[in-house]
């Protein structure tokens, strides 16, 4: 892997759904160890940005690099091998398979050949999954399924994790548990990018904020600057 401190470089990205343009020259960088919140109203382009990085959207212009490696136009499995894990909004568990079967499907060495995340480590961080390991994944609550897909992503030993609306549909208690988990991952050095509508949830996790409005980046700065800009929050995030 490249020795660059940039985990992601995104420059001038235009993405489309058929003839409809969804992203307009989106640009931002993610440094190693960053925790970046992509914020914006519903339909602003947050999820499309993650899908563009992951090779799941039609990117027609721009540059996408993962640790210095070109990624635009690559298939999702190639991008995963570069060290990117993607946790989709709809979770996508294999409902009829056991929790442990879901976890083992994601197991692989990282892009650097290291296996820092093992099944044993996942069970120590997610004791609930150990207790439910023989249950069908479809029997878990929404919050438990969210923990399952994050744990499955970690077992791929990624360098960066993309999470699409991770707090959506969760109870306040489970949301707090998830926030604590992401804080722990950040402290352990994991690079995170969260596409979220829930600003409060992100404040306890993110080091930077990138605000997207109508497919364009309108703000990119650290969390302190974001918190200080009440006019920006009211204009682009207020319901």
Tab-separated table of N, CA, C and O in Angstrom, residues 17 21-22 31 34 48 116 119 131 137 150 154 214:
chain	number	residue	atom	x	y	z
A	17	UNK	N	-27.662	8.572	-11.856
A	17	UNK	CA	-28.602	7.459	-11.883
A	17	UNK	C	-29.331	7.558	-13.219
A	17	UNK	O	-30.237	8.384	-13.393
A	21	UNK	N	-28.432	13.373	-12.902
A	21	UNK	CA	-27.158	13.632	-12.235
A	21	UNK	C	-27.391	13.800	-10.747
A	21	UNK	O	-28.233	14.581	-10.316
A	22	UNK	N	-26.636	13.071	-9.926
A	22	UNK	CA	-26.819	13.081	-8.471
A	22	UNK	C	-25.699	13.808	-7.741
A	22	UNK	O	-25.930	14.384	-6.671
A	31	UNK	N	-8.103	11.618	5.645
A	31	UNK	CA	-6.777	11.219	6.091
A	31	UNK	C	-6.857	9.977	6.984
A	31	UNK	O	-7.893	9.694	7.587
A	34	UNK	N	-8.892	9.633	10.341
A	34	UNK	CA	-10.009	10.574	10.381
A	34	UNK	C	-11.321	9.850	10.674
A	34	UNK	O	-11.483	8.657	10.382
A	48	UNK	N	-25.116	8.445	-2.114
A	48	UNK	CA	-24.536	8.334	-3.454
A	48	UNK	C	-23.023	8.523	-3.405
A	48	UNK	O	-22.287	7.861	-4.147
A	116	UNK	N	-5.897	-8.293	12.031
A	116	UNK	CA	-6.050	-7.761	13.386
A	116	UNK	C	-7.402	-8.156	13.979
A	116	UNK	O	-7.524	-8.330	15.190
A	119	UNK	N	-12.397	-13.678	14.745
A	119	UNK	CA	-13.709	-13.990	15.315
A	119	UNK	C	-13.678	-13.816	16.830
A	119	UNK	O	-14.631	-13.293	17.425
A	131	UNK	N	-23.461	-14.461	22.304
A	131	UNK	CA	-24.659	-15.059	22.888
A	131	UNK	C	-25.642	-15.520	21.812
A	131	UNK	O	-26.368	-16.504	22.010
A	137	UNK	N	-29.793	-14.920	11.740
A	137	UNK	CA	-29.578	-13.473	11.731
A	137	UNK	C	-30.899	-12.718	11.593
A	137	UNK	O	-31.034	-11.598	12.086
A	150	UNK	N	-21.619	-4.452	11.131
A	150	UNK	CA	-20.368	-3.752	11.438
A	150	UNK	C	-19.290	-4.766	11.820
A	150	UNK	O	-18.139	-4.682	11.358
A	154	UNK	N	-15.703	-5.567	9.963
A	154	UNK	CA	-14.414	-5.549	10.658
A	154	UNK	C	-13.620	-6.822	10.407
A	154	UNK	O	-12.384	-6.789	10.354
A	214	UNK	N	-27.772	19.165	-2.338
A	214	UNK	CA	-28.130	19.015	-3.745
A	214	UNK	C	-26.946	18.522	-4.582
A	214	UNK	O	-26.693	19.003	-5.689
